[in-house]
């Protein structure tokens, strides 16, 4: 698929909303490294928890928390902090250390490696569009070092609901000061980014980076996407051509 549908169908956008994880950087290696850093901190400060908190225990605690607090299921920060608190209590460490442990994780989680196209394209777009981040994760555009490009950010855990809820997209448009029809959302997830943004009345482009292409078939967005692009340079060229 080329950028042609974008040029033919939709009015030129005045704002761009961007997903973060797996759109501007790969999230898996970021989380692996943040877990490693957290593990080191736990080993030093809460050794009983460090010894027992494996992936299985963590998943079990998280399932229990989500079942008990369905209203917080969207809030990755709360889930992770409370999981640590539960584990520390369960394994006989001081649960008051959960806040410190979570901060250690959160700081490490902001150390991301941008894809090569991110800085040059955001640099260009920041001069042309209102840029707003829209994420279900707990990355922070300021802390990852992209604050100078973005005029605002909507984080699910702060706002109180997550993609695909249209309210998240509408809040991003409100912060941009641009109506949904003139706002283009860009993200890697066919459902959470493309279909959800279109349902909220925005334009949407699917960023299907080659390293993640195996996750979804090429037609995963159906007729919803205003184009499918392998990187932000290709998307930028399609925007410039209209
Ligand atoms: Mg994503």
Tab-separated table of N, CA and C in Angstrom, residues 18 114 118-127 129-132 141-142 145-152:
chain	number	residue	atom	x	y	z
A	18	UNK	N	0.864	10.733	17.991
A	18	UNK	CA	1.792	9.616	17.798
A	18	UNK	C	1.751	8.643	18.960
A	114	UNK	N	15.802	5.398	20.049
A	114	UNK	CA	14.887	5.791	18.976
A	114	UNK	C	15.242	5.072	17.683
A	118	UNK	N	13.317	8.712	13.621
A	118	UNK	CA	12.493	9.462	14.574
A	118	UNK	C	12.948	10.924	14.728
A	119	UNK	N	14.204	11.136	15.059
A	119	UNK	CA	14.638	12.516	15.339
A	119	UNK	C	14.572	13.408	14.104
A	120	UNK	N	15.099	12.969	12.941
A	120	UNK	CA	15.008	13.867	11.777
A	120	UNK	C	13.572	14.199	11.381
A	121	UNK	N	12.676	13.228	11.443
A	121	UNK	CA	11.294	13.499	11.010
A	121	UNK	C	10.546	14.328	12.054
A	122	UNK	N	10.722	14.016	13.337
A	122	UNK	CA	10.047	14.839	14.365
A	122	UNK	C	10.540	16.279	14.306
A	123	UNK	N	11.812	16.442	14.015
A	123	UNK	CA	12.381	17.788	13.879
A	123	UNK	C	11.618	18.575	12.796
A	124	UNK	N	11.368	17.930	11.658
A	124	UNK	CA	10.622	18.595	10.575
A	124	UNK	C	9.163	18.815	10.975
A	125	UNK	N	8.549	17.790	11.535
A	125	UNK	CA	7.114	17.879	11.841
A	125	UNK	C	6.814	18.893	12.941
A	126	UNK	N	7.728	19.031	13.871
A	126	UNK	CA	7.470	19.953	14.981
A	126	UNK	C	7.278	21.383	14.480
A	127	UNK	N	7.886	21.714	13.340
A	127	UNK	CA	7.725	23.046	12.773
A	127	UNK	C	6.445	23.199	11.968
A	129	UNK	N	3.397	20.903	12.418
A	129	UNK	CA	2.183	20.353	13.023
A	129	UNK	C	2.239	20.498	14.540
A	130	UNK	N	1.054	20.482	15.144
A	130	UNK	CA	0.994	20.269	16.589
A	130	UNK	C	1.203	18.781	16.811
A	131	UNK	N	2.172	18.398	17.626
A	131	UNK	CA	2.458	16.987	17.882
A	131	UNK	C	2.022	16.623	19.300
A	132	UNK	N	1.230	15.560	19.414
A	132	UNK	CA	0.769	15.090	20.726
A	132	UNK	C	1.012	13.584	20.818
A	141	UNK	N	7.277	11.503	27.327
A	141	UNK	CA	8.015	12.151	26.231
A	141	UNK	C	9.116	13.092	26.744
A	142	UNK	N	8.871	13.717	27.894
A	142	UNK	CA	9.908	14.583	28.464
A	142	UNK	C	11.110	13.741	28.895
A	145	UNK	N	13.358	12.255	26.319
A	145	UNK	CA	14.167	13.236	25.591
A	145	UNK	C	13.509	13.784	24.328
A	146	UNK	N	12.179	13.659	24.219
A	146	UNK	CA	11.486	14.172	23.029
A	146	UNK	C	10.605	15.372	23.351
A	147	UNK	N	10.736	15.905	24.544
A	147	UNK	CA	9.852	16.976	24.996
A	147	UNK	C	9.850	18.187	24.087
A	148	UNK	N	10.982	18.479	23.453
A	148	UNK	CA	11.042	19.686	22.625
A	148	UNK	C	10.182	19.580	21.367
A	149	UNK	N	9.812	18.381	20.960
A	149	UNK	CA	9.004	18.218	19.749
A	149	UNK	C	7.505	18.200	20.035
A	150	UNK	N	7.128	17.738	21.213
A	150	UNK	CA	5.713	17.529	21.506
A	150	UNK	C	5.114	18.714	22.254
A	151	UNK	N	3.883	19.100	21.857
A	151	UNK	CA	3.222	20.171	22.611
A	151	UNK	C	2.418	19.589	23.767
A	152	UNK	N	2.132	18.286	23.727
A	152	UNK	CA	1.385	17.663	24.828
A	152	UNK	C	1.502	16.148	24.726
